[in-house]
XYZ file of C-alpha atoms in Angstrom:
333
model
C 21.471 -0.790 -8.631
C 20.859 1.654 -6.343
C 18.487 4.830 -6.146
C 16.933 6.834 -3.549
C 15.634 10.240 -1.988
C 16.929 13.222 0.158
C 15.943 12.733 3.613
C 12.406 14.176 4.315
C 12.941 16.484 7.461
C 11.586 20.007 8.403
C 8.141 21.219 8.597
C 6.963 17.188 8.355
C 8.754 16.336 11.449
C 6.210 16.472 14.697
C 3.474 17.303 12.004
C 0.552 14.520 11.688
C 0.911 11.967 9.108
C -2.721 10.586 8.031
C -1.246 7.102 6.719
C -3.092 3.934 8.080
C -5.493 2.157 5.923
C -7.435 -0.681 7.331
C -5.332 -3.807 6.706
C -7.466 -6.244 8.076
C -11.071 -6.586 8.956
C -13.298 -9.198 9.872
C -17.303 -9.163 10.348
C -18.505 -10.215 14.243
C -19.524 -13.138 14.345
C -19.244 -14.063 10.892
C -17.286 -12.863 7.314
C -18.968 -10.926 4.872
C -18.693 -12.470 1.389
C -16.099 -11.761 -0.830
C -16.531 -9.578 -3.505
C -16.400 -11.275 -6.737
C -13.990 -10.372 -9.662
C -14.957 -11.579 -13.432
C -12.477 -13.505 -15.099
C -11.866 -10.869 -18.088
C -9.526 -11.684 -20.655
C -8.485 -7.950 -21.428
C -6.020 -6.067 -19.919
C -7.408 -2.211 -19.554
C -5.151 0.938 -18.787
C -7.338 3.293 -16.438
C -5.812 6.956 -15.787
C -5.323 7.705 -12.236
C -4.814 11.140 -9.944
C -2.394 11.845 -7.546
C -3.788 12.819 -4.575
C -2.482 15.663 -2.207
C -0.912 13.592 -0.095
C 0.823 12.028 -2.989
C -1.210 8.383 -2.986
C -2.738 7.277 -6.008
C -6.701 7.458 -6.748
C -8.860 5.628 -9.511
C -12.219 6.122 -10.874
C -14.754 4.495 -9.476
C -18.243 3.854 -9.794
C -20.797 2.575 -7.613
C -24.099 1.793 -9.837
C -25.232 3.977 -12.401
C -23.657 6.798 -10.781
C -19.928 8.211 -10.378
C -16.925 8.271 -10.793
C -15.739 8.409 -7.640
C -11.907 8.174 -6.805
C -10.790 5.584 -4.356
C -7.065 5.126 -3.215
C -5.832 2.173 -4.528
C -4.634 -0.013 -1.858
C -2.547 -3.168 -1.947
C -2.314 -3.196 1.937
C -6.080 -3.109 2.758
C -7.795 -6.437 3.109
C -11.285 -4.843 2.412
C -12.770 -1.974 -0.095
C -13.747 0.941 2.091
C -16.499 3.765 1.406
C -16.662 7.344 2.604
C -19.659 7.800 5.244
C -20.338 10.728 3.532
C -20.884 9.188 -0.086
C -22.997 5.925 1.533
C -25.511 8.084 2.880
C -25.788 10.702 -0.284
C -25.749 7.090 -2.025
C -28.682 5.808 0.532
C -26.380 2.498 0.500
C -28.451 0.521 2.828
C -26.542 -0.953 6.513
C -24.518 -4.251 6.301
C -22.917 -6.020 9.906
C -20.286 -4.784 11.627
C -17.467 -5.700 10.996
C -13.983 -5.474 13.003
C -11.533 -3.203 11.374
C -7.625 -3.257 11.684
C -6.041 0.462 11.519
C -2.657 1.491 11.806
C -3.617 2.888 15.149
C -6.053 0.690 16.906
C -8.854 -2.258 16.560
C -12.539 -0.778 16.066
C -15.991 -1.976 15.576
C -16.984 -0.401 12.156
C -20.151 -0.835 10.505
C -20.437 -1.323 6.884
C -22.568 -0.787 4.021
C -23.797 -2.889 0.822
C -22.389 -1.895 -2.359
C -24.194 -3.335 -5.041
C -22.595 -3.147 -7.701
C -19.099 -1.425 -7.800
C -17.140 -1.030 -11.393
C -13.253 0.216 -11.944
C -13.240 0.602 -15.682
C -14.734 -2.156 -17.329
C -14.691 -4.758 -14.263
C -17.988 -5.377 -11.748
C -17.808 -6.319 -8.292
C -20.945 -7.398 -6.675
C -22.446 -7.059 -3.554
C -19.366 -5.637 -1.705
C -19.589 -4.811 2.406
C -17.750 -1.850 2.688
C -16.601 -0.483 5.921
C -17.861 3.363 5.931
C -15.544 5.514 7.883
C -15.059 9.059 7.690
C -13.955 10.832 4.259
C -11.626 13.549 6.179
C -9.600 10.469 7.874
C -9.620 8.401 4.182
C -8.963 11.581 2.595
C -10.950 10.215 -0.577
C -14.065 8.853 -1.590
C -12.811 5.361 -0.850
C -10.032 3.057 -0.696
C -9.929 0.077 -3.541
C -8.393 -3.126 -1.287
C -6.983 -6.143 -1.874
C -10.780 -7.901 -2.141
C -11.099 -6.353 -5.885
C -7.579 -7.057 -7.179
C -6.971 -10.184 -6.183
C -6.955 -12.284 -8.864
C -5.530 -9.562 -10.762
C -2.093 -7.815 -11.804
C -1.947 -4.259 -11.388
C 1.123 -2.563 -12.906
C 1.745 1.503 -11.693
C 3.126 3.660 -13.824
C 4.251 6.910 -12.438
C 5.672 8.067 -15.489
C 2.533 8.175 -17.551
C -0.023 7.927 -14.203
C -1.664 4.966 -15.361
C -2.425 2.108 -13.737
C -3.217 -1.252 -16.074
C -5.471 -3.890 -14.607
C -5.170 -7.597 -16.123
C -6.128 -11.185 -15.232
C -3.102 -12.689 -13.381
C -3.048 -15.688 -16.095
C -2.445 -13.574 -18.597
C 1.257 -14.079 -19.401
C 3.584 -10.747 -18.105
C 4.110 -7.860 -21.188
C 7.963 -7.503 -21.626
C 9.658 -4.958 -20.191
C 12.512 -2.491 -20.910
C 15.842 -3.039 -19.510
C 16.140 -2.801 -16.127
C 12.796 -4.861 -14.620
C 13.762 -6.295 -11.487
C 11.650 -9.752 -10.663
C 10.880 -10.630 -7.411
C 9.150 -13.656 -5.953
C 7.064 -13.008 -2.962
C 4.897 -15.150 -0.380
C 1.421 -14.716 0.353
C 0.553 -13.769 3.942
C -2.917 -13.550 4.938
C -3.821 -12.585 1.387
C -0.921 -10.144 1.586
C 2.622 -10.142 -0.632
C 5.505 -10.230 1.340
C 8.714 -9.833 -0.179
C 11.230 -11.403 1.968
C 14.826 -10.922 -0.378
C 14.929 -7.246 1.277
C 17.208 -5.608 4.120
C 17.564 -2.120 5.692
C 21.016 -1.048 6.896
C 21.883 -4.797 6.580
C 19.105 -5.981 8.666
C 16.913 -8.284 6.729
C 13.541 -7.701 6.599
C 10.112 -8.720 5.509
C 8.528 -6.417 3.477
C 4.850 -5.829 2.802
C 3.970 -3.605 -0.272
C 1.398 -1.232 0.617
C 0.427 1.895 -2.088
C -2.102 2.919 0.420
C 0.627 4.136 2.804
C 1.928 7.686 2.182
C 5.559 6.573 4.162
C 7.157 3.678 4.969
C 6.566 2.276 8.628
C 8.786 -0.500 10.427
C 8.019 -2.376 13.313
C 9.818 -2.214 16.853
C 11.531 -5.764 16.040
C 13.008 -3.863 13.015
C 14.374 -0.833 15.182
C 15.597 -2.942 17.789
C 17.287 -5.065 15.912
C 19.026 -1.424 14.165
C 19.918 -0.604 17.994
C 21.453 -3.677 18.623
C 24.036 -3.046 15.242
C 24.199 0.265 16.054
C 22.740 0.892 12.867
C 19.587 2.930 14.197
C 19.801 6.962 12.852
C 18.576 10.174 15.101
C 14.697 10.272 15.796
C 12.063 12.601 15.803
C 9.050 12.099 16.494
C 6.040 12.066 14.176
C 2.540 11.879 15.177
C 0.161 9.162 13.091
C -3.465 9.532 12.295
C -5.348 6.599 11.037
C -8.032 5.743 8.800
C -11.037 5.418 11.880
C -9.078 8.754 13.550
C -7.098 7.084 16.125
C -3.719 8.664 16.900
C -0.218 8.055 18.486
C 3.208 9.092 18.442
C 5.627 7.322 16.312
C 9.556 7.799 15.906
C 10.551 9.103 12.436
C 14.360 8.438 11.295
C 16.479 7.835 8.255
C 17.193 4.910 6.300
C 20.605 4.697 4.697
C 19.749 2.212 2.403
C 17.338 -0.422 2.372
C 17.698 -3.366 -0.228
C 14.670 -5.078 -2.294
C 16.112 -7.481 -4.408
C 18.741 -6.110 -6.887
C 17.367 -2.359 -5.813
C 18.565 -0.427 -3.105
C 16.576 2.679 -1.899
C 19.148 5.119 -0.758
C 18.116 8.100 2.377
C 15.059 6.895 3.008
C 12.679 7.858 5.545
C 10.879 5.232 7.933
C 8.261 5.538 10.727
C 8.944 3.017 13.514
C 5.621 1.889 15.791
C 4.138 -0.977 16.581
C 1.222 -0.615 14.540
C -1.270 -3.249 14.617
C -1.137 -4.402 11.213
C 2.281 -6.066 11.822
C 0.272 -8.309 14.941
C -2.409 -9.099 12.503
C -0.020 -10.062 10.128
C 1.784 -11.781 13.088
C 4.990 -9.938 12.300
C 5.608 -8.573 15.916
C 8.630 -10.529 16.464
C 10.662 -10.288 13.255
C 11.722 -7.070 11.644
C 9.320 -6.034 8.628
C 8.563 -2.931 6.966
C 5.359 -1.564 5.306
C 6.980 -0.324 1.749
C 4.935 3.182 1.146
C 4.398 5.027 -1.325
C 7.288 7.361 -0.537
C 9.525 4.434 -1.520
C 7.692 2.887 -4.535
C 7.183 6.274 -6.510
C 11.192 6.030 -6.821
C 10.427 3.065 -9.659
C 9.130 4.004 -13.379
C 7.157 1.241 -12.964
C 5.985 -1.442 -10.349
C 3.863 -4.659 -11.085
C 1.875 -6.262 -7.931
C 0.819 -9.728 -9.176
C -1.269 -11.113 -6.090
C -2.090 -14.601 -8.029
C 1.009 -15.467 -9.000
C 2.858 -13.874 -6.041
C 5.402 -11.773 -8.229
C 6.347 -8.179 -8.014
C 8.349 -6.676 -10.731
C 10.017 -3.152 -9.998
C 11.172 -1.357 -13.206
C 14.240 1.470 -12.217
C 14.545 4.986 -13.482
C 16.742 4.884 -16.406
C 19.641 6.771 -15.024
C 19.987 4.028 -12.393
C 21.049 1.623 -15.119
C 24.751 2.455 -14.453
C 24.698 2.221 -10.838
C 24.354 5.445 -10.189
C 22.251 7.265 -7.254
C 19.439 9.563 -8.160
C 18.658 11.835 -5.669
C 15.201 12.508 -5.801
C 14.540 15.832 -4.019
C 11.521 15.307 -1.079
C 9.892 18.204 -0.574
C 8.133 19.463 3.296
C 4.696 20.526 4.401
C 2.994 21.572 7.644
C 0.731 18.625 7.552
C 0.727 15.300 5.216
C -2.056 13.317 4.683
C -2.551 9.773 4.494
């Protein structure tokens, strides 16, 4: 089954790309507790936005006050907070706390959320790194610390997002679902049934990403099969504001289970989430949202390790949509 996107050139080419969320982050010298998630029973459907820059945001609120919409972020280790909303919140200081970007290691200090709710669930007592809300480009990011003993199913079609305990057993799904088992790595799923251009790959699923980035194993590995496309390149903006200059080219196809994305573009750098996820030396991709807004529907079960992709129906047959990308002098992420 195969489905996929015009290639993404033009005005986005040599623009900045704001994509890097903090995938890792630990407190010096010690880790701050983990925010605790109630075992609810219910699954609940919470509307969500689409932000400018095309990621997903969900209401959020901190106390008796909000909402607030945070990115939702299955690449991010930790729940982040604007700067800007901690101090209109007077969140009082918590210990710094070492944060992983896309772009560079930084000392980050954090704030105490007391009490932080998405729909009907409460998390406690959460350190939040505060960086700035121009680099976040929302009011926060919603990490892997609140979701994971959770499923979280996207669906683009109706812009909801559904929240349920991971032990619930999986809704049915229309025709089409494609099931994929996945490992965890460093609290992370990697999908590892996945190629590009024939190259296999591991594949991280990140819906905090705006565009899909591969690593420098990945690109050499193209070069060597003469498989790598023309380059251009792109400049990257994190998350703490740290930049650099990564090479933007076309996928041809890149293969996640029974699914292949066709024309799709990929950012090649050697970020530092791939080292922290010790990933350096074997090809891998962080799957954006670029790639997963393709799917009707996608399913990110961190407990059970599971992702289920559901494809658009005219891919049934075979056939390959063309989804049409548009251009833009500046994308965020």
């Amino acid at each position: 089954m195969t489905y996929g996107r015009s290639p993404l050139w033009g005005a986005g080419i040599g623009a900045a790309l704001a994509l890097s969320s903090p995938l890792w982050a630990q407190q010096s010298p010690a880790p701050a507790p983990a925010a605790q998630v109630p075992d609810q029973q219910t699954a609940e459907t919470l509307d969500y936005r689409v932000a400018a820059d095309t990621r997903m945001t969900v209401p959020v609120s901190i106390g008796s006050r909000g909402p607030y919409h945070f990115v939702v972020d299955t690449g991010s280790e930790r729940t982040v907070i604007s700067s800007e909303l901690a101090r209109s919140l007077g969140l009082g200081p918590g210990d710094d706390v070492m944060v992983s970007s896309m772009t560079e290691v930084s000392q980050i200090g954090t704030v105490i959320v007391p009490r932080l709710r998405v729909g009907q669930r409460t998390m406690d007592d959460i350190h939040a790194p505060a960086l700035s809300r121009a680099n976040l480009g929302a009011a926060g990011i919603l990490g892997v610390d609140t979701l994971q003993t959770q499923r979280v199913v996207f669906d683009f079609g109706r812009q909801e997002m559904t929240i349920m305990p991971s032990r619930r057993v999986d809704p049915r799904w229309p025709e089409g679902e494609i099931v994929i088992t996945a490992r965890s790595r460093f609290g992370r799923l990697m999908l590892i049934d996945a190629d590009v251009d024939g190259q296999r790959v591991y594949v991280i699923v990140d819906t905090g990403a705006q565009i899909t980035v591969g690593n420098t194993a990945l690109r050499r590995a193209l070069e060597r099969r003469h498989r790598l496309g023309a380059t251009a390149p792109v400049r990257l903006i994190s998350v703490t504001g740290g930049e650099f200059t990564a090479d933007y080219t076309l996928a041809r196809r890149i293969r996640i289970g029974g699914a292949n994305i066709v024309n799709l573009p990929v950012a090649f750098a050697e970020a530092d989430p791939f080292r922290q996820l010790e990933l350096t030396d074997r090809p891998a991709i962080l799957l954006g949202m670029d790639a997963l807004r393709l799917f009707d529907r996608v399913s990110v079960d961190f407990a059970n390790r599971r992702v289920r992709l559901l494809l658009p129906d005219s891919s049934l047959n075979g056939a390959v949509v063309r989804m049409a990308a548009g251009t833009a002098s500046r994308m965020g992420r």
